[in-house]
Short mmCIF file of C-alpha atoms in Angstrom, two decimals:
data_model
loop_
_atom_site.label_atom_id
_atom_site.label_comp_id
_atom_site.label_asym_id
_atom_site.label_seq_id
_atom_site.Cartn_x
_atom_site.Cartn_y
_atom_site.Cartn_z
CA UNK A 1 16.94 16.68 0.38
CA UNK A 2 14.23 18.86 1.21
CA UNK A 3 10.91 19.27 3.04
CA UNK A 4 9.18 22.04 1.44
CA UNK A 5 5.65 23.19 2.68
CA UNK A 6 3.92 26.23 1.75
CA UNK A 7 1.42 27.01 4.71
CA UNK A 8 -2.04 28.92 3.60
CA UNK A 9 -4.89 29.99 5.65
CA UNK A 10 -8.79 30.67 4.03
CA UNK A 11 -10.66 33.54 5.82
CA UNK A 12 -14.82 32.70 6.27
CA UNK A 13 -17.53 34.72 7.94
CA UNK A 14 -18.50 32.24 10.44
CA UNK A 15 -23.18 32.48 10.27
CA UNK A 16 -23.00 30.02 13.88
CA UNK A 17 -20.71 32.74 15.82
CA UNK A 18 -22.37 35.86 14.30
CA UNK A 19 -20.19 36.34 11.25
CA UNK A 20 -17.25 35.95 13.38
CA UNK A 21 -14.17 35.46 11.23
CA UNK A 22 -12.64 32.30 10.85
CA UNK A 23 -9.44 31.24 9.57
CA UNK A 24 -9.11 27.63 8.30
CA UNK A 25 -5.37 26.32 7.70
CA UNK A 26 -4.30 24.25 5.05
CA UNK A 27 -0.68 23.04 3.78
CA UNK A 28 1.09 21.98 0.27
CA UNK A 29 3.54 19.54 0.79
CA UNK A 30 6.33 19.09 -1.58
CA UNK A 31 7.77 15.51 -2.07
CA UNK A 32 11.35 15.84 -1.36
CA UNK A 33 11.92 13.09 -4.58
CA UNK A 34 9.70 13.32 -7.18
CA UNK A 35 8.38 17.25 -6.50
CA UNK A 36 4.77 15.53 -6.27
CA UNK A 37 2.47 17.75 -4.32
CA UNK A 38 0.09 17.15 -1.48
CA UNK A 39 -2.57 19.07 0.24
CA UNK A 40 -3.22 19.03 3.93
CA UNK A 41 -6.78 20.03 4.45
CA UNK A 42 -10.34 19.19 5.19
CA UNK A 43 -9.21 18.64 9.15
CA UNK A 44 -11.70 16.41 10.66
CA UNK A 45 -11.17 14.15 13.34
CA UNK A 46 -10.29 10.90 11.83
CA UNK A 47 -12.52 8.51 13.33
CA UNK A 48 -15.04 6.96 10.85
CA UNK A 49 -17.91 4.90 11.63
CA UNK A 50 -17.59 0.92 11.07
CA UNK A 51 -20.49 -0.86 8.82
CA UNK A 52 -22.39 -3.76 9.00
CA UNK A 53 -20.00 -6.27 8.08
CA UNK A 54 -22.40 -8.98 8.65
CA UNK A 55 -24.77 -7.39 6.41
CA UNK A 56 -22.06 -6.57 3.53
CA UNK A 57 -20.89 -9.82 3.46
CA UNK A 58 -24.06 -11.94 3.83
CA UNK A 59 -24.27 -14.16 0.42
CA UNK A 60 -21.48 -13.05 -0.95
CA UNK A 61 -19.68 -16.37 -1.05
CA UNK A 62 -22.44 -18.27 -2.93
CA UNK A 63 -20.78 -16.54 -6.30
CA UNK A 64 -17.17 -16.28 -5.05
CA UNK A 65 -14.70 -17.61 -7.39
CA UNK A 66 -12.11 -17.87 -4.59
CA UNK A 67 -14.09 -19.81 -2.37
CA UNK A 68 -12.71 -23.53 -1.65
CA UNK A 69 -15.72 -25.27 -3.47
CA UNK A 70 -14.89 -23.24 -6.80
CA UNK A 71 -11.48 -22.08 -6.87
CA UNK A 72 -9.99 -25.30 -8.50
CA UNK A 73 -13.06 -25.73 -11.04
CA UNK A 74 -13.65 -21.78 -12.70
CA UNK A 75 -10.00 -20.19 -12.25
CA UNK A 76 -7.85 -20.66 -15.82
CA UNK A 77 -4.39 -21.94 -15.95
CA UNK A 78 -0.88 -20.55 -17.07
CA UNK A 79 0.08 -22.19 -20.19
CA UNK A 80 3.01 -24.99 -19.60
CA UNK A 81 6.02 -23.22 -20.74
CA UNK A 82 5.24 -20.69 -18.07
CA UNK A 83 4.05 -22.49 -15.18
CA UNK A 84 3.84 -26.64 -16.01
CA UNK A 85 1.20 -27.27 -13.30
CA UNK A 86 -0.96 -24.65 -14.53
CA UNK A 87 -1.26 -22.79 -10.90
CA UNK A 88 0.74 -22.52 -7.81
CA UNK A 89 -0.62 -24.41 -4.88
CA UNK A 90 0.33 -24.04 -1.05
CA UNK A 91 -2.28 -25.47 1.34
CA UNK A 92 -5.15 -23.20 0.67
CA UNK A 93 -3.60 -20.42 -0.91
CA UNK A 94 -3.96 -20.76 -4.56
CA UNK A 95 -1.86 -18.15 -7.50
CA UNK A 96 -3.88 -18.23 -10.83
CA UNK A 97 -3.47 -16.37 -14.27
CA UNK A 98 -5.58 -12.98 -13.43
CA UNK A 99 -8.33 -13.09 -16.11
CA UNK A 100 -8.61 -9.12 -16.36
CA UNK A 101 -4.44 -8.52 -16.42
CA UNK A 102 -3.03 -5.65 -16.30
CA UNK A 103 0.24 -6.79 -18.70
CA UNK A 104 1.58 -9.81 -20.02
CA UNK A 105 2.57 -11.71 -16.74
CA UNK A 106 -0.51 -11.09 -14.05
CA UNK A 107 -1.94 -13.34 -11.62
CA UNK A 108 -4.05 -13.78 -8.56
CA UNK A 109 -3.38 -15.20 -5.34
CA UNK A 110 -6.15 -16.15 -2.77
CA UNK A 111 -4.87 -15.45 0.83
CA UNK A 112 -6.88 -18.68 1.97
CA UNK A 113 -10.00 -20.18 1.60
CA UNK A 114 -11.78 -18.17 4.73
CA UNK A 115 -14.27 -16.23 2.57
CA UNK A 116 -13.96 -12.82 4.74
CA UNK A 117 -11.17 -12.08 6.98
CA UNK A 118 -11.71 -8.48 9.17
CA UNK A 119 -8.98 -6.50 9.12
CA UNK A 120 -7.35 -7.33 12.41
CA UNK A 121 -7.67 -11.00 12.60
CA UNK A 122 -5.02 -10.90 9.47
CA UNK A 123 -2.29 -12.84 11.11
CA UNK A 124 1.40 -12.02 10.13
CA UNK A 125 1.88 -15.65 8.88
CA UNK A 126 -1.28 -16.12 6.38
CA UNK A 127 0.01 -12.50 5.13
CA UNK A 128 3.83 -13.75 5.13
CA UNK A 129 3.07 -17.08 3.43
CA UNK A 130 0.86 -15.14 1.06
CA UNK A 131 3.76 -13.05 -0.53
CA UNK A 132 5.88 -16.13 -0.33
CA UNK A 133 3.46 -18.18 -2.97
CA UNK A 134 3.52 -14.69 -5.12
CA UNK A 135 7.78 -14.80 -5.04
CA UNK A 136 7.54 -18.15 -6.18
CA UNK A 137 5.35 -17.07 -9.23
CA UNK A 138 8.31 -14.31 -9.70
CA UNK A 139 11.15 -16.67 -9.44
CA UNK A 140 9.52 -19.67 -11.83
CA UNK A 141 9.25 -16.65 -14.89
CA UNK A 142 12.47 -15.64 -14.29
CA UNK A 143 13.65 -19.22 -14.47
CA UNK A 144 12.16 -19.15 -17.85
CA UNK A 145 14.08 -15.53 -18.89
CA UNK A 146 10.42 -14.18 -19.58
CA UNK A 147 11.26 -10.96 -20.63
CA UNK A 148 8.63 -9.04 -18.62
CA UNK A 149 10.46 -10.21 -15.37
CA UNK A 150 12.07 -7.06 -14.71
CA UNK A 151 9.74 -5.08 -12.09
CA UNK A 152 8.32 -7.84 -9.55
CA UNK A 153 4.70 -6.18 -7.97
CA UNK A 154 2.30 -7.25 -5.36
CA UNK A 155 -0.90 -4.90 -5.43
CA UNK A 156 -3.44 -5.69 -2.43
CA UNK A 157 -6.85 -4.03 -2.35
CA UNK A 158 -8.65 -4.92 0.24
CA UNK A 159 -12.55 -4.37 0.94
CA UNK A 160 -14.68 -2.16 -1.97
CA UNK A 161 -13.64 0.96 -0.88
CA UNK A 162 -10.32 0.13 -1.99
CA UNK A 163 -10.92 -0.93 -5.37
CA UNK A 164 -12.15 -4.80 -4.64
CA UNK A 165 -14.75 -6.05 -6.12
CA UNK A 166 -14.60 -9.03 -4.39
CA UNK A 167 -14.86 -10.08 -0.32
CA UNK A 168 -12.38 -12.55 -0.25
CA UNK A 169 -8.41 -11.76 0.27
CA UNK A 170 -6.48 -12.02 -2.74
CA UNK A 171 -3.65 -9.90 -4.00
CA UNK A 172 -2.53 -8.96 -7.96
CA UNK A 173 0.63 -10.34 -8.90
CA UNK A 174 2.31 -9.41 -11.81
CA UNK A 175 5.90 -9.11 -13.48
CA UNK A 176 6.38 -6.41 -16.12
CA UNK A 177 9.18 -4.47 -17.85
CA UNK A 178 6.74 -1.33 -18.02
CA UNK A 179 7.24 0.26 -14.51
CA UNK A 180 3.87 1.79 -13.26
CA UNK A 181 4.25 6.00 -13.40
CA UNK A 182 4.86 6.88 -9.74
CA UNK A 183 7.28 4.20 -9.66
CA UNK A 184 9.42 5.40 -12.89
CA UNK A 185 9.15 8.67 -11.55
CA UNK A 186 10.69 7.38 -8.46
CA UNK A 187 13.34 5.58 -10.01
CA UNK A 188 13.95 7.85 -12.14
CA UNK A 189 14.44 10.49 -9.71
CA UNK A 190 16.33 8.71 -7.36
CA UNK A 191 19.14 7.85 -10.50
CA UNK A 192 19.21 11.82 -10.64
CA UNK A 193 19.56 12.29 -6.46
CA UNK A 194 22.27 9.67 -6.57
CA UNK A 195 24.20 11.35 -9.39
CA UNK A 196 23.70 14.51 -7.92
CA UNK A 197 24.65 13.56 -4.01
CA UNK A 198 26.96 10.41 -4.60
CA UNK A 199 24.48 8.66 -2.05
CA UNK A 200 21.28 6.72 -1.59
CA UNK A 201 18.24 8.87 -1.46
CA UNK A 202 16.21 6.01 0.09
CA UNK A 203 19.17 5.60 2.61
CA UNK A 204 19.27 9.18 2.93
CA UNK A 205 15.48 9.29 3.83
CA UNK A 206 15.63 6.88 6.62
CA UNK A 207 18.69 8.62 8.22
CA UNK A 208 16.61 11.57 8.32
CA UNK A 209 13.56 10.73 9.47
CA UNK A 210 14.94 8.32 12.05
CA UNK A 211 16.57 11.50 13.01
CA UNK A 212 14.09 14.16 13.32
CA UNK A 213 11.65 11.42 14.71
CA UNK A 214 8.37 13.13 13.82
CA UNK A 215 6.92 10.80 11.25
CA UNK A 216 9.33 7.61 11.99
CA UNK A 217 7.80 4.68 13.67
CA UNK A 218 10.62 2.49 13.78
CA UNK A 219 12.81 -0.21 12.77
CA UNK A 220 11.32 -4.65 12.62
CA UNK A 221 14.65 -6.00 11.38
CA UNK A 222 16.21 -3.85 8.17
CA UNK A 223 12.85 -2.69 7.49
CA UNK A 224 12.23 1.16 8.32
CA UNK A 225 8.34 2.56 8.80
CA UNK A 226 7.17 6.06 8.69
CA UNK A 227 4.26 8.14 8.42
CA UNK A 228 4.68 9.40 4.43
CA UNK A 229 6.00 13.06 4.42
CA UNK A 230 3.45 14.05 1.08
CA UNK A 231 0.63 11.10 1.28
CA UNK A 232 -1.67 10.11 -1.04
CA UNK A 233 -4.59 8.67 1.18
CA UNK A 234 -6.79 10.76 3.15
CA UNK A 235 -5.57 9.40 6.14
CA UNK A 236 -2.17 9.19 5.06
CA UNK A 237 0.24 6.68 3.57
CA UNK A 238 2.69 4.64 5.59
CA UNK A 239 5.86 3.86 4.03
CA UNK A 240 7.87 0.57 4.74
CA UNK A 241 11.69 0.64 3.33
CA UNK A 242 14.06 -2.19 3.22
CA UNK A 243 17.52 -0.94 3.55
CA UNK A 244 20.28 -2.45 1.21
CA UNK A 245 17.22 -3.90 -0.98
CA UNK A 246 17.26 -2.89 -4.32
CA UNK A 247 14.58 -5.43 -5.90
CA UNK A 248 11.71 -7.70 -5.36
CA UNK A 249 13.43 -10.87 -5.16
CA UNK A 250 16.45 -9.95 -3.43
CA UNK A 251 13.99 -9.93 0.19
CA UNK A 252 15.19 -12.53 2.51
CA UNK A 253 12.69 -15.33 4.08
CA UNK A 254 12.98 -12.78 7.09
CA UNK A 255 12.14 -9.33 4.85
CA UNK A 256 8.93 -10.73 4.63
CA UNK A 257 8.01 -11.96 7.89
CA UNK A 258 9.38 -8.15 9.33
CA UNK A 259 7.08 -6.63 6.43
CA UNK A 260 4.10 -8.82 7.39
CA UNK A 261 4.53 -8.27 10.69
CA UNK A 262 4.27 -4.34 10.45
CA UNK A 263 1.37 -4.68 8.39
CA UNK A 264 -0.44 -6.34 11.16
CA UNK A 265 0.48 -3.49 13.16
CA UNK A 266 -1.10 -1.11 10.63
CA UNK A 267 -4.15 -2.69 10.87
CA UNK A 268 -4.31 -2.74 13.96
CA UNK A 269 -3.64 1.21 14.16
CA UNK A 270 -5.84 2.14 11.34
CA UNK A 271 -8.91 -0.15 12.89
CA UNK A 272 -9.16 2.43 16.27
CA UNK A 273 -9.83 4.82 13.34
CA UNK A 274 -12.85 3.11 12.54
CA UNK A 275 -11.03 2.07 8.88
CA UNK A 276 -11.69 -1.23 7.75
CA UNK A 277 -10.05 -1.01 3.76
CA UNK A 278 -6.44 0.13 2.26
CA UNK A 279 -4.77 -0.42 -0.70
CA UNK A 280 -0.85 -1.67 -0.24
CA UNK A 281 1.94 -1.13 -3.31
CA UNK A 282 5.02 -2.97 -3.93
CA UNK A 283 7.74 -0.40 -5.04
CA UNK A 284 10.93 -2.05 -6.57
CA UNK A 285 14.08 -1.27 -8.50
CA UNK A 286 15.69 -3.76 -11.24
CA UNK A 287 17.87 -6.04 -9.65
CA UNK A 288 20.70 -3.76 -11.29
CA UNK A 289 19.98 -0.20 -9.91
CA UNK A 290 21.49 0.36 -7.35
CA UNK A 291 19.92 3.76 -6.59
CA UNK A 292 16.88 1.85 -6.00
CA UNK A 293 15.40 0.38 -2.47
CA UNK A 294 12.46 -1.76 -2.35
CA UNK A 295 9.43 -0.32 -0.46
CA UNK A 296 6.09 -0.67 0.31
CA UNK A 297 3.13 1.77 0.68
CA UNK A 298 0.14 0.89 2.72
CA UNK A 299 -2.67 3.36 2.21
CA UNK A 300 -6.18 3.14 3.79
CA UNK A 301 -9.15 4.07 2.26
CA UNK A 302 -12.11 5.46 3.40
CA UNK A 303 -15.07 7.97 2.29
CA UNK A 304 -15.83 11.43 2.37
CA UNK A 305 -19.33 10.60 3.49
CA UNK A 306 -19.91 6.90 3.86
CA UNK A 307 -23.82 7.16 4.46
CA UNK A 308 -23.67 8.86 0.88
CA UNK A 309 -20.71 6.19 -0.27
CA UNK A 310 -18.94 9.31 -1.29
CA UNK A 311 -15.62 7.88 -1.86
CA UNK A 312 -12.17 9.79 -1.06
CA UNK A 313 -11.07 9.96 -4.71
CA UNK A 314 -12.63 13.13 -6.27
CA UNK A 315 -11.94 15.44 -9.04
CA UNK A 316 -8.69 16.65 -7.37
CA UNK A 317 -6.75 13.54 -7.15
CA UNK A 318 -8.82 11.75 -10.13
CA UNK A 319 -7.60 14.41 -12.97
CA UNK A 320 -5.00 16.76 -11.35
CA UNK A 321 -3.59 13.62 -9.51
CA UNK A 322 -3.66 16.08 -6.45
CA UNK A 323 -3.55 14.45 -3.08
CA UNK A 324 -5.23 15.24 0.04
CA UNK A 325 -4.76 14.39 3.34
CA UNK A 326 -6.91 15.13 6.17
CA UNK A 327 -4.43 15.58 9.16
CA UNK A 328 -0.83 15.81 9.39
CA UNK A 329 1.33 13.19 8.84
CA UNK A 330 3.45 14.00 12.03
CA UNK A 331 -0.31 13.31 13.96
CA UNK A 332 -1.04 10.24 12.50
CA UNK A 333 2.80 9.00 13.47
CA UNK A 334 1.50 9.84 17.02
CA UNK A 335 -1.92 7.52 16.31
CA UNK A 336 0.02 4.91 15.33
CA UNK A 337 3.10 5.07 17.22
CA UNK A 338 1.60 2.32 20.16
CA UNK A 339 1.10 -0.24 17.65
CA UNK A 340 5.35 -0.06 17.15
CA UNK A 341 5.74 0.12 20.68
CA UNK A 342 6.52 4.04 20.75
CA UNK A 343 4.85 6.07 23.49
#
């Protein structure tokens, strides 16, 4: 396993200092499983100005499908040999056929009936019994041998600059047999590490980076979190790993309280930044493979400029699929670190 980084520097005549010169770092990360690069660049300070939530949200609920007064009369049904009631139902959380899919088996599930939630009033149990109505969609298609219940996935954008188009919580839920590409490419890779090193790479991961300590933020039950090594997000990606999980369904009652719980804890972090949105991945293996571990990325979104709405996906990462990440990984371990109870 290694951590390869090729470190670059860009000399500028600096016209506020008299043409003094200026050297401005930058850093390609290698990721140590796939080979997927990232750049480290564009150092700003991240701190990022909140909206007006109040003004964002104002009205927004008189069209919301998800709201309590509509829910039950607009959202379709699952036909009865895949779900006889037509939806799951538990208190105010409600799991409905998603009506723009993206495969066979998709669904959405409203977090509640609250209409807007801010980021860090998201309690670990509306989050926890959330995913628990989602694994009950998961186990009722297996039940039926659907054959697109291989790959079990939870997708969560929240807030527009994520990707939502709507206020209210919800998350995608969907079963498939057609692994998404960074996740083949994961599981595919890992099959090759294992062969290769007779051992987990997943396993192998959290050994090191509890370890060398730089990016690892601890330990809530089996369930590992670190700052991502090569992120994605502009503020960088936060990987959660269960250890001796190879699939969706195989997380215990108590998985998903500890995963809930350190979400809450992200939010919490990435909020002092002044970031309100993030998008948050399931990552699973077939129950089968056992190179596999199931893991979670959480990766907050933000803009580039936000009085422009610039967004923080440009040409870069839209057509090279090219990452960038404004400050190191190992810094925003430190940022985070009090919300895990590091110092």
């Amino acid at each position: 396993m290694e951590f390869i980084a090729t470190r670059k520097e860009t000399q500028v005549l600096n016209p506020a200092k008299d043409l003094a010169l200026r050297s401005i770092p930058s850093e390609i990360r290698v990721d140590p499983l796939t080979g997927r690069t990232a750049r480290i660049c564009h150092f700003m300070k991240l701190e990022w100005q909140k909206p007006d939530f109040e003004q964002m949200v104002a009205g927004t609920e008189k069209t919301c499908p998800f709201c309590p007064d509509k829910v039950l009369k607009i959202t379709p049904l699952f036909p009865k040999e895949i779900l006889p009631e037509g939806r799951l139902i538990d208190e105010d959380r409600i799991l409905f056929p998603n009506i723009a899919p993206y495969d066979t088996l998709g669904a959405v599930a409203t977090m509640g009936g609250r209409h807007y939630i801010p980021m860090t009033e998201f309690s670990s149990d509306r989050i926890g019994r959330s995913f628990n109505l989602a694994f009950d969609f998961f186990r009722r298609v297996e039940a039926v041998d659907h054959p697109e219940a291989v790959y079990h996935l939870i997708n969560w954008n929240y807030m527009p600059p994520a990707g939502s188009s709507l206020i209210h919580p919800h998350l995608q839920v969907f079963s498939t047999a057609s692994s998404p590409n960074l996740m083949r490419q994961e599981l595919d890779a890992a099959k090759v590490y294992m062969d290769a090193n007779q051992s987990n790479y997943w396993e192998d991961l959290v050994a090191h980076e509890k370890a060398d300590g730089g990016r690892y933020l601890g330990a809530i039950g089996r369930t590992h979190w670190m700052s991502a090594y090569a992120p994605m997000g502009v503020a960088g990606d936060v990987l959660a790993l269960v250890s001796g999980v190879r699939s969706t369904l195989e997380l215990t009652d108590e998985d998903i309280r500890d995963l809930a719980d350190g979400l809450t804890r992200l939010m919490t972090g990435y909020d002092r930044m002044g970031i309100y949105s993030f998008n948050m991945n399931f990552f699973t293996g077939a129950r089968s493979d056992d190179a596999a571990r199931f893991h979670l990325l959480f990766s907050p979104r933000t803009f580039f400029n936000q009085a422009l709405g610039a967004t923080d996906v440009g040409a870069l990462r839209n057509l090279f699929n090219e990452t960038i990440c404004m400050a190191f990984p190992e810094e925003i371990k430190t940022m985070l670190a009090p919300d895990f109870g590091l110092k």
